[in-house]
CSV table of C-alpha atoms and ligand atoms in Angstrom, one decimal:
chain,number,residue,atom,x,y,z
A,1,MET,CA,22.4,-4.3,-13.2
A,2,ARG,CA,24.2,-4.7,-9.9
A,3,SER,CA,27.1,-2.5,-9.2
A,4,VAL,CA,29.7,-4.3,-7.2
A,5,THR,CA,32.4,-1.8,-7.6
A,6,LYS,CA,32.5,0.8,-4.8
A,7,PRO,CA,30.4,3.9,-5.7
A,8,VAL,CA,32.1,7.3,-5.5
A,9,VAL,CA,29.2,9.7,-5.2
A,10,LYS,CA,27.7,9.9,-1.8
A,11,PRO,CA,24.2,11.3,-0.9
A,12,ALA,CA,24.7,15.0,0.2
A,13,CYS,CA,22.8,14.1,3.3
A,14,GLY,CA,22.8,10.6,4.6
A,15,ASN,CA,20.2,11.2,7.3
A,16,PHE,CA,17.5,8.5,6.5
A,17,SER,CA,16.5,7.9,10.1
A,18,SER,CA,12.7,7.5,10.7
A,19,GLY,CA,12.7,10.0,13.6
A,20,PRO,CA,14.2,12.4,14.3
A,21,CYS,CA,14.2,12.8,10.6
A,22,ALA,CA,16.4,14.9,8.2
A,23,LYS,CA,16.2,18.6,8.4
A,24,ARG,CA,14.5,20.4,5.5
A,25,PRO,CA,16.6,21.2,2.4
A,26,GLY,CA,18.4,24.5,2.9
A,27,TYR,CA,18.0,24.3,6.7
A,28,ASP,CA,20.2,26.8,8.5
A,29,VAL,CA,19.9,27.0,12.3
A,30,SER,CA,21.2,30.5,12.3
A,31,ALA,CA,18.2,31.6,10.2
A,32,LEU,CA,15.7,30.7,13.0
A,33,GLN,CA,13.6,33.6,14.4
A,34,LEU,CA,15.0,33.5,18.0
A,35,ASP,CA,13.6,36.7,19.6
A,36,THR,CA,11.5,34.5,21.9
A,37,LEU,CA,14.6,32.9,23.6
A,38,GLY,CA,15.0,34.1,27.2
A,39,ARG,CA,11.5,35.5,27.2
A,40,SER,CA,8.4,34.2,28.9
A,41,HIS,CA,6.3,31.9,26.8
A,42,ARG,CA,3.3,33.8,28.4
A,43,SER,CA,4.5,37.2,27.2
A,44,ALA,CA,2.6,38.8,24.4
A,45,LEU,CA,5.5,37.8,22.0
A,46,GLY,CA,5.6,34.2,23.3
A,47,LYS,CA,1.8,33.8,23.0
A,48,ALA,CA,1.7,35.3,19.6
A,49,VAL,CA,4.4,32.9,18.4
A,50,LEU,CA,2.7,29.9,19.9
A,51,GLY,CA,-0.6,31.0,18.6
A,52,LYS,CA,1.0,31.1,15.1
A,53,VAL,CA,2.1,27.5,15.5
A,54,CYS,CA,-1.6,26.6,16.0
A,55,SER,CA,-3.1,28.9,13.3
A,56,GLN,CA,-0.4,28.2,10.6
A,57,THR,CA,-0.7,24.5,11.2
A,58,ALA,CA,-4.5,24.6,10.8
A,59,GLU,CA,-4.2,26.7,7.6
A,60,LEU,CA,-1.5,24.5,5.9
A,61,LEU,CA,-3.3,21.3,6.7
A,62,GLY,CA,-6.6,22.8,5.5
A,63,LEU,CA,-8.4,21.8,8.7
A,64,PRO,CA,-12.2,22.1,8.7
A,65,ASP,CA,-13.8,25.0,10.6
A,66,GLY,CA,-14.1,24.3,14.3
A,67,TYR,CA,-11.0,22.0,14.5
A,68,ARG,CA,-8.6,23.0,17.2
A,69,VAL,CA,-4.8,22.6,17.1
A,70,GLY,CA,-2.8,22.7,20.4
A,71,VAL,CA,0.8,22.3,21.4
A,72,VAL,CA,1.0,19.8,24.3
A,73,PRO,CA,3.7,18.2,26.5
A,74,ALA,CA,5.7,15.1,25.7
A,75,SER,CA,5.8,14.7,21.9
A,76,ASP,CA,3.4,12.4,20.1
A,77,THR,CA,3.2,10.0,23.0
A,78,GLY,CA,2.1,12.8,25.3
A,79,ALA,CA,-0.5,14.0,22.9
A,80,PHE,CA,-1.9,10.5,22.2
A,81,GLU,CA,-2.0,9.5,25.9
A,82,MET,CA,-3.6,12.7,27.0
A,83,ALA,CA,-6.3,12.2,24.5
A,84,MET,CA,-6.9,8.6,25.5
A,85,TRP,CA,-6.9,9.3,29.2
A,86,SER,CA,-9.3,12.3,28.8
A,87,MET,CA,-11.8,10.9,26.4
A,88,LEU,CA,-11.9,7.1,26.5
A,89,GLY,CA,-14.4,5.3,28.6
A,90,PRO,CA,-18.0,6.2,27.7
A,91,ARG,CA,-18.3,4.0,24.6
A,92,PRO,CA,-16.9,0.6,23.7
A,93,VAL,CA,-13.5,0.9,22.0
A,94,ASP,CA,-12.2,-0.8,18.8
A,95,VAL,CA,-8.5,-0.9,18.7
A,96,PHE,CA,-6.6,-1.6,15.4
A,97,TYR,CA,-2.9,-2.3,15.5
A,98,TRP,CA,-0.3,-3.8,13.3
A,99,GLU,CA,3.1,-2.7,14.7
A,100,SER,CA,4.9,-1.6,17.8
A,101,PHE,CA,3.4,1.8,18.4
A,102,GLY,CA,-0.2,0.8,17.9
A,103,GLU,CA,0.4,-2.2,20.1
A,104,GLY,CA,1.6,0.2,22.8
A,105,TRP,CA,-1.7,2.2,22.7
A,106,SER,CA,-3.6,-1.1,22.8
A,107,SER,CA,-1.7,-2.3,25.8
A,108,ASP,CA,-2.2,1.0,27.7
A,109,ILE,CA,-6.0,0.8,27.1
A,110,ALA,CA,-6.1,-2.7,28.5
A,111,LYS,CA,-3.5,-2.6,31.3
A,112,GLN,CA,-3.4,1.1,32.4
A,113,LEU,CA,-6.9,2.4,31.6
A,114,ARG,CA,-8.2,-1.1,32.2
A,115,LEU,CA,-11.2,-0.6,29.9
A,116,ARG,CA,-13.3,-3.7,29.6
A,117,ASP,CA,-15.5,-3.1,26.6
A,118,VAL,CA,-12.7,-3.3,24.1
A,119,ARG,CA,-12.3,-5.2,20.8
A,120,THR,CA,-8.8,-5.6,19.4
A,121,PHE,CA,-8.0,-6.2,15.8
A,122,SER,CA,-4.3,-6.8,15.0
A,123,ALA,CA,-2.2,-8.1,12.1
A,124,PRO,CA,1.4,-9.3,11.8
A,125,TYR,CA,4.1,-6.9,10.6
A,126,GLY,CA,3.6,-6.2,6.9
A,127,GLU,CA,-0.3,-6.4,7.0
A,128,LEU,CA,-3.3,-4.4,8.1
A,129,PRO,CA,-6.1,-5.8,10.3
A,130,ASP,CA,-9.6,-6.0,8.9
A,131,LEU,CA,-10.6,-2.3,9.2
A,132,SER,CA,-14.1,-3.0,8.0
A,133,GLN,CA,-14.8,-4.4,11.4
A,134,ALA,CA,-14.9,-0.8,12.9
A,135,ASN,CA,-18.2,-0.2,14.6
A,136,PRO,CA,-19.4,3.4,14.1
A,137,ALA,CA,-20.9,3.4,17.5
A,138,HIS,CA,-17.6,2.6,19.1
A,139,ASP,CA,-14.5,4.8,19.6
A,140,ILE,CA,-11.7,3.8,17.2
A,141,ILE,CA,-8.0,3.8,18.0
A,142,PHE,CA,-5.5,3.4,15.2
A,143,THR,CA,-2.2,4.6,13.7
A,144,TRP,CA,-2.4,6.0,10.2
A,145,ASN,CA,1.1,5.0,9.3
A,146,GLY,CA,2.8,2.1,11.1
A,147,THR,CA,6.3,3.6,11.4
A,148,THR,CA,7.9,0.3,12.3
A,149,SER,CA,6.3,-1.9,9.7
A,150,GLY,CA,6.0,0.5,6.8
A,151,VAL,CA,2.3,-0.3,6.4
A,152,LYS,CA,-0.2,2.6,6.1
A,153,VAL,CA,-3.9,3.0,6.0
A,154,PRO,CA,-4.7,3.6,2.3
A,155,ASN,CA,-7.7,5.8,2.9
A,156,GLY,CA,-10.5,6.6,5.3
A,157,ASP,CA,-13.3,4.8,3.4
A,158,TRP,CA,-13.7,2.4,6.3
A,159,ILE,CA,-14.6,5.1,8.7
A,160,SER,CA,-18.3,6.0,8.8
A,161,ALA,CA,-19.1,9.7,8.2
A,162,GLU,CA,-22.2,9.2,10.4
A,163,ARG,CA,-20.3,7.6,13.2
A,164,GLU,CA,-21.3,8.2,16.8
A,165,GLY,CA,-18.0,7.2,18.4
A,166,LEU,CA,-14.7,9.2,18.0
A,167,THR,CA,-11.7,8.3,15.8
A,168,PHE,CA,-8.3,8.6,17.5
A,169,CYS,CA,-5.6,8.6,14.9
A,170,ASP,CA,-1.9,8.6,15.7
A,171,ALA,CA,-0.6,10.3,12.6
A,172,THR,CA,2.9,11.1,13.6
A,173,SER,CA,4.6,9.6,10.6
A,174,ALA,CA,1.8,10.4,8.1
A,175,ILE,CA,0.8,13.9,8.6
A,176,PHE,CA,2.2,16.3,6.0
A,177,ALA,CA,3.1,13.3,3.8
A,178,MET,CA,-0.3,11.6,3.3
A,179,ASP,CA,-3.7,12.9,2.5
A,180,LEU,CA,-5.8,12.7,5.7
A,181,PRO,CA,-9.6,12.8,5.5
A,182,TRP,CA,-10.1,15.4,8.3
A,183,GLU,CA,-13.8,15.0,8.5
A,184,LYS,CA,-13.3,11.4,9.5
A,185,LEU,CA,-10.8,12.1,12.1
A,186,ASP,CA,-11.7,13.4,15.6
A,187,VAL,CA,-8.4,13.3,17.4
A,188,VAL,CA,-5.2,13.4,15.6
A,189,THR,CA,-1.7,13.6,17.1
A,190,TYR,CA,1.8,14.0,15.8
A,191,SER,CA,5.2,15.3,16.7
A,192,TRP,CA,7.5,17.8,14.9
A,193,GLN,CA,10.5,15.5,14.3
A,194,LYS,CA,9.1,13.3,11.5
A,195,VAL,CA,7.9,14.5,8.1
A,196,LEU,CA,8.8,18.2,8.9
A,197,GLY,CA,12.3,17.3,10.3
A,198,GLY,CA,11.6,19.4,13.4
A,199,GLU,CA,12.9,18.9,16.9
A,200,GLY,CA,11.6,16.3,19.3
A,201,ALA,CA,9.9,18.1,22.1
A,202,HIS,CA,6.2,18.7,22.1
A,203,GLY,CA,3.1,16.9,20.9
A,204,MET,CA,0.5,18.4,18.5
A,205,LEU,CA,-3.1,17.6,19.3
A,206,ILE,CA,-5.9,18.2,16.7
A,207,LEU,CA,-9.5,18.0,17.9
A,208,SER,CA,-12.7,17.9,16.0
A,209,PRO,CA,-15.8,19.7,17.4
A,210,ARG,CA,-17.1,16.3,18.4
A,211,ALA,CA,-14.0,15.5,20.3
A,212,VAL,CA,-14.4,18.9,22.2
A,213,GLU,CA,-18.0,17.9,22.9
A,214,ARG,CA,-16.7,14.6,24.4
A,215,LEU,CA,-14.3,16.5,26.6
A,216,GLU,CA,-17.0,18.9,27.8
A,217,SER,CA,-19.6,16.2,28.5
A,218,TYR,CA,-17.5,13.4,30.0
A,219,THR,CA,-15.4,13.2,33.1
A,220,PRO,CA,-13.2,10.1,33.3
A,221,PRO,CA,-13.3,8.1,36.6
A,222,TRP,CA,-9.5,8.1,37.0
A,223,PRO,CA,-7.3,10.9,38.1
A,224,LEU,CA,-5.7,13.0,35.4
A,225,PRO,CA,-2.3,14.6,35.9
A,226,LYS,CA,-2.1,18.3,35.2
A,227,ILE,CA,-0.2,17.8,32.0
A,228,PHE,CA,-3.2,15.8,30.6
A,229,ARG,CA,-5.9,18.2,31.7
A,230,MET,CA,-7.7,20.1,28.8
A,231,THR,CA,-10.9,21.2,30.6
A,232,LYS,CA,-11.8,23.3,33.7
A,233,GLY,CA,-15.3,23.3,35.2
A,234,GLY,CA,-16.5,21.2,32.3
A,235,LYS,CA,-15.3,23.6,29.6
A,236,LEU,CA,-12.5,23.2,27.2
A,237,LEU,CA,-9.4,25.3,28.1
A,238,GLU,CA,-9.6,27.1,24.7
A,239,GLU,CA,-6.3,29.0,25.5
A,240,ILE,CA,-4.4,25.7,25.0
A,241,PHE,CA,-5.4,25.9,21.4
A,242,THR,CA,-4.5,29.5,20.9
A,243,GLY,CA,-1.0,29.6,22.3
A,244,SER,CA,-1.3,29.3,26.1
A,245,THR,CA,0.4,26.0,26.7
A,246,ILE,CA,-0.2,23.8,29.7
A,247,ASN,CA,3.3,24.2,30.8
A,248,THR,CA,6.6,25.6,29.5
A,249,PRO,CA,7.5,24.7,26.0
A,250,SER,CA,11.0,25.1,24.3
A,251,MET,CA,10.8,28.2,22.3
A,252,LEU,CA,13.8,27.1,20.4
A,253,CYS,CA,12.0,24.0,19.2
A,254,VAL,CA,9.0,26.2,18.5
A,255,ALA,CA,11.2,28.5,16.3
A,256,ASP,CA,12.4,25.4,14.5
A,257,TYR,CA,8.8,24.1,13.9
A,258,LEU,CA,7.8,27.5,12.5
A,259,ASP,CA,10.8,27.5,10.1
A,260,ALA,CA,9.6,24.0,8.9
A,261,LEU,CA,6.1,25.3,8.4
A,262,ASP,CA,7.4,28.3,6.4
A,263,TRP,CA,9.4,25.9,4.2
A,264,VAL,CA,6.2,23.8,3.6
A,265,GLU,CA,4.4,27.0,2.6
A,266,SER,CA,7.3,28.2,0.4
A,267,ILE,CA,7.4,25.0,-1.7
A,268,GLY,CA,3.7,25.0,-2.4
A,269,GLY,CA,2.0,23.5,0.7
A,270,VAL,CA,1.0,20.1,1.8
A,271,ALA,CA,0.3,18.9,-1.7
A,272,GLU,CA,4.0,19.4,-2.4
A,273,THR,CA,5.3,17.6,0.7
A,274,ILE,CA,3.0,14.8,-0.1
A,275,ALA,CA,4.3,14.7,-3.7
A,276,ARG,CA,8.0,14.8,-2.5
A,277,SER,CA,7.4,11.8,-0.3
A,278,GLY,CA,5.7,10.0,-3.1
A,279,HIS,CA,8.6,10.6,-5.4
A,280,ASN,CA,11.0,9.3,-2.7
A,281,LEU,CA,9.0,6.1,-2.4
A,282,ALA,CA,9.0,5.7,-6.2
A,283,VAL,CA,12.9,5.9,-6.2
A,284,LEU,CA,13.1,3.0,-3.7
A,285,GLN,CA,10.3,1.1,-5.5
A,286,GLY,CA,12.3,1.2,-8.7
A,287,TRP,CA,15.3,-0.3,-7.0
A,288,VAL,CA,13.3,-3.0,-5.2
A,289,GLU,CA,11.8,-4.0,-8.6
A,290,GLN,CA,15.3,-4.5,-10.0
A,291,ARG,CA,16.3,-6.8,-7.2
A,292,ASP,CA,14.8,-10.2,-6.5
A,293,ASP,CA,16.5,-10.4,-3.1
A,294,VAL,CA,14.8,-7.2,-1.7
A,295,HIS,CA,11.1,-7.0,-0.7
A,296,PHE,CA,8.7,-4.5,0.8
A,297,LEU,CA,7.6,-5.7,4.2
A,298,ALA,CA,4.1,-4.3,3.4
A,299,LYS,CA,2.4,-7.0,1.4
A,300,LEU,CA,0.0,-4.8,-0.6
A,301,PRO,CA,1.3,-1.9,-2.7
A,302,GLU,CA,-1.6,0.4,-1.7
A,303,GLN,CA,-0.6,-0.1,1.9
A,304,ARG,CA,3.1,0.7,1.4
A,305,SER,CA,4.2,3.6,3.5
A,306,ASN,CA,5.7,6.5,1.6
A,307,THR,CA,7.5,7.7,4.7
A,308,SER,CA,8.9,4.8,6.7
A,309,VAL,CA,9.8,2.4,4.0
A,310,CYS,CA,10.5,-1.0,5.5
A,311,LEU,CA,12.3,-3.6,3.4
A,312,THR,CA,13.3,-7.2,4.0
A,313,LEU,CA,16.4,-8.7,2.4
A,314,ASP,CA,17.3,-12.3,1.6
A,315,LEU,CA,20.4,-12.0,3.9
A,316,PRO,CA,21.2,-13.5,7.2
A,317,GLU,CA,20.6,-11.2,10.1
A,318,ALA,CA,24.3,-10.9,10.9
A,319,GLN,CA,25.0,-9.7,7.4
A,320,LEU,CA,22.1,-7.2,7.5
A,321,LYS,CA,23.6,-5.7,10.6
A,322,SER,CA,27.0,-5.5,8.9
A,323,LEU,CA,25.3,-3.8,5.9
A,324,VAL,CA,23.8,-1.1,8.2
A,325,LYS,CA,27.1,-0.6,10.0
A,326,LEU,CA,29.0,-0.5,6.7
A,327,LEU,CA,26.8,2.2,5.2
A,328,GLU,CA,27.1,4.2,8.3
A,329,ALA,CA,30.8,3.9,8.4
A,330,GLU,CA,31.0,5.1,4.8
A,331,ALA,CA,28.7,8.1,5.9
A,332,VAL,CA,26.2,7.3,3.1
A,333,ALA,CA,23.2,6.3,5.3
A,334,PHE,CA,22.6,6.6,9.0
A,335,ASP,CA,20.1,4.8,11.2
A,336,ILE,CA,18.5,2.6,8.4
A,337,GLY,CA,18.3,-0.6,10.4
A,338,ALA,CA,14.7,-1.9,11.1
A,339,TYR,CA,13.1,-0.9,14.3
A,340,ARG,CA,14.0,-3.2,17.3
A,341,ASP,CA,10.6,-4.9,17.5
A,342,ALA,CA,10.1,-5.3,13.8
A,343,PRO,CA,11.4,-8.0,11.5
A,344,ALA,CA,15.1,-7.6,10.5
A,345,GLY,CA,15.6,-5.5,7.5
A,346,LEU,CA,16.1,-1.9,6.4
A,347,ARG,CA,13.9,1.2,7.1
A,348,ILE,CA,14.6,4.1,5.0
A,349,TRP,CA,12.8,7.4,5.7
A,350,CYS,CA,11.3,8.9,2.6
A,351,GLY,CA,9.4,11.8,4.2
A,352,ALA,CA,9.3,15.2,2.6
A,353,THR,CA,12.6,16.6,3.9
A,354,VAL,CA,14.5,13.8,2.2
A,355,GLU,CA,15.8,14.8,-1.3
A,356,SER,CA,15.1,12.2,-3.9
A,357,GLU,CA,18.5,12.8,-5.4
A,358,ASP,CA,20.0,11.6,-2.1
A,359,LEU,CA,18.0,8.4,-2.4
A,360,GLN,CA,19.1,8.0,-6.0
A,361,LYS,CA,22.7,8.3,-4.8
A,362,LEU,CA,22.1,5.8,-2.0
A,363,LEU,CA,21.0,3.0,-4.4
A,364,PRO,CA,24.4,2.1,-5.8
A,365,TRP,CA,25.8,2.1,-2.2
A,366,LEU,CA,23.0,-0.4,-1.2
A,367,ASP,CA,23.9,-2.7,-4.2
A,368,TRP,CA,27.5,-2.4,-3.3
A,369,GLY,CA,26.9,-2.9,0.5
A,370,ILE,CA,24.8,-6.0,-0.1
A,371,ALA,CA,27.5,-7.5,-2.4
A,372,LYS,CA,30.2,-6.6,0.1
A,373,VAL,CA,28.6,-8.2,3.1
A,374,SER,CA,27.8,-11.2,1.0
A,375,GLY,CA,31.5,-11.4,0.0
A,376,GLU,CA,30.8,-10.5,-3.6
A,377,ALA,CA,32.4,-7.1,-3.8
A,378,VAL,CA,35.7,-5.4,-3.2
B,1,LIG,C1,3.4,5.8,15.0
B,1,LIG,C2,4.2,6.4,16.1
B,1,LIG,N1,3.6,6.7,17.3
B,1,LIG,C3,4.3,7.2,18.4
B,1,LIG,C4,5.6,7.4,18.3
B,1,LIG,C5,6.3,8.0,19.5
B,1,LIG,O1,6.5,9.4,19.2
B,1,LIG,P1,7.2,10.4,20.2
B,1,LIG,O2,8.5,9.9,20.4
B,1,LIG,O3,7.1,11.6,19.4
B,1,LIG,O4,6.4,10.4,21.4
B,1,LIG,C6,6.3,7.2,17.2
B,1,LIG,C7,7.8,7.4,17.0
B,1,LIG,O5,8.4,7.0,16.1
B,1,LIG,C8,5.6,6.6,16.0
B,1,LIG,O6,6.3,6.4,14.9
């Protein structure tokens, strides 16, 4: 099965990074709608375009009535931090984490917000903590897809529909590629540069009506910087969720995001982006099944991420590093080394913007590269 002769055909696009991720198929920067550039984001034109970001996102995602979508500063981190800083405190908090980013939220809750009434459930790379421990009376913090471990939450069955607390879900490497149970999610954040292949810049914050209720009924005891503030006089600043951003956004990045949304719409919506990502995972899965020296870091198949696919290889770390460098030098795969805090291995992005034919073309190169760094190929 193993091809140790050097392959000839390369992927048309070798961008398999887990963020920023590959641009959508057919992307052409000159096709962006750029009439907003050089104009005020608060002009009628600017507001209309930013408003469209919110409304088109809600429509494509099929958000329930009453859910708000806003563009906020500082990418996914900005969105998640502003949510935690604005809403945590009145209830005990259950934090679930199993990789680097979730651990970061956990650490900020303990060391920055210094909340006391916190239960932390964690698991090593490759596993999920016991989600059934979630107490519906508590606020719940978790990441839907652990980008650095390739372990995702398989569903929302563990979240109570009758919960009193709020669920805070960092969905940055899941949204548009995984089915999210909106009614079970109160605060959802993401950034543009993952599944949609957009530009890194702004965060997206989705709030359920119950999250809005929390914002309007609770004032945290700590100071909030202006870029975190979502209320005034105890009322939600609704305009943040209709296109009046807190501060100045990049309208170039906004145009790029709208291009990505139009692409999603043109291919058949979120069902199709989810399907594309699923096919991509299936391509890698077929390859892993053929090799006894390559393994998913995620232990259970239903928890395997279909976006950030993390693999371990029976290779010494130095050879793994050489493999990543070799594939980059051959211009067949860029940025596919495991995240710095994760176990050594490969992380190959399989989000919707990646073409499955490119993954197919990558496989013989992976076979060849492994043989080459092991001294078995020419
Ligand atoms: C799960 C998760 N959370 C947060 C972040 C940080 O996102 P950003 O750089 O958009 O702030 C990332 C980035 O990869 C991520 O994967």
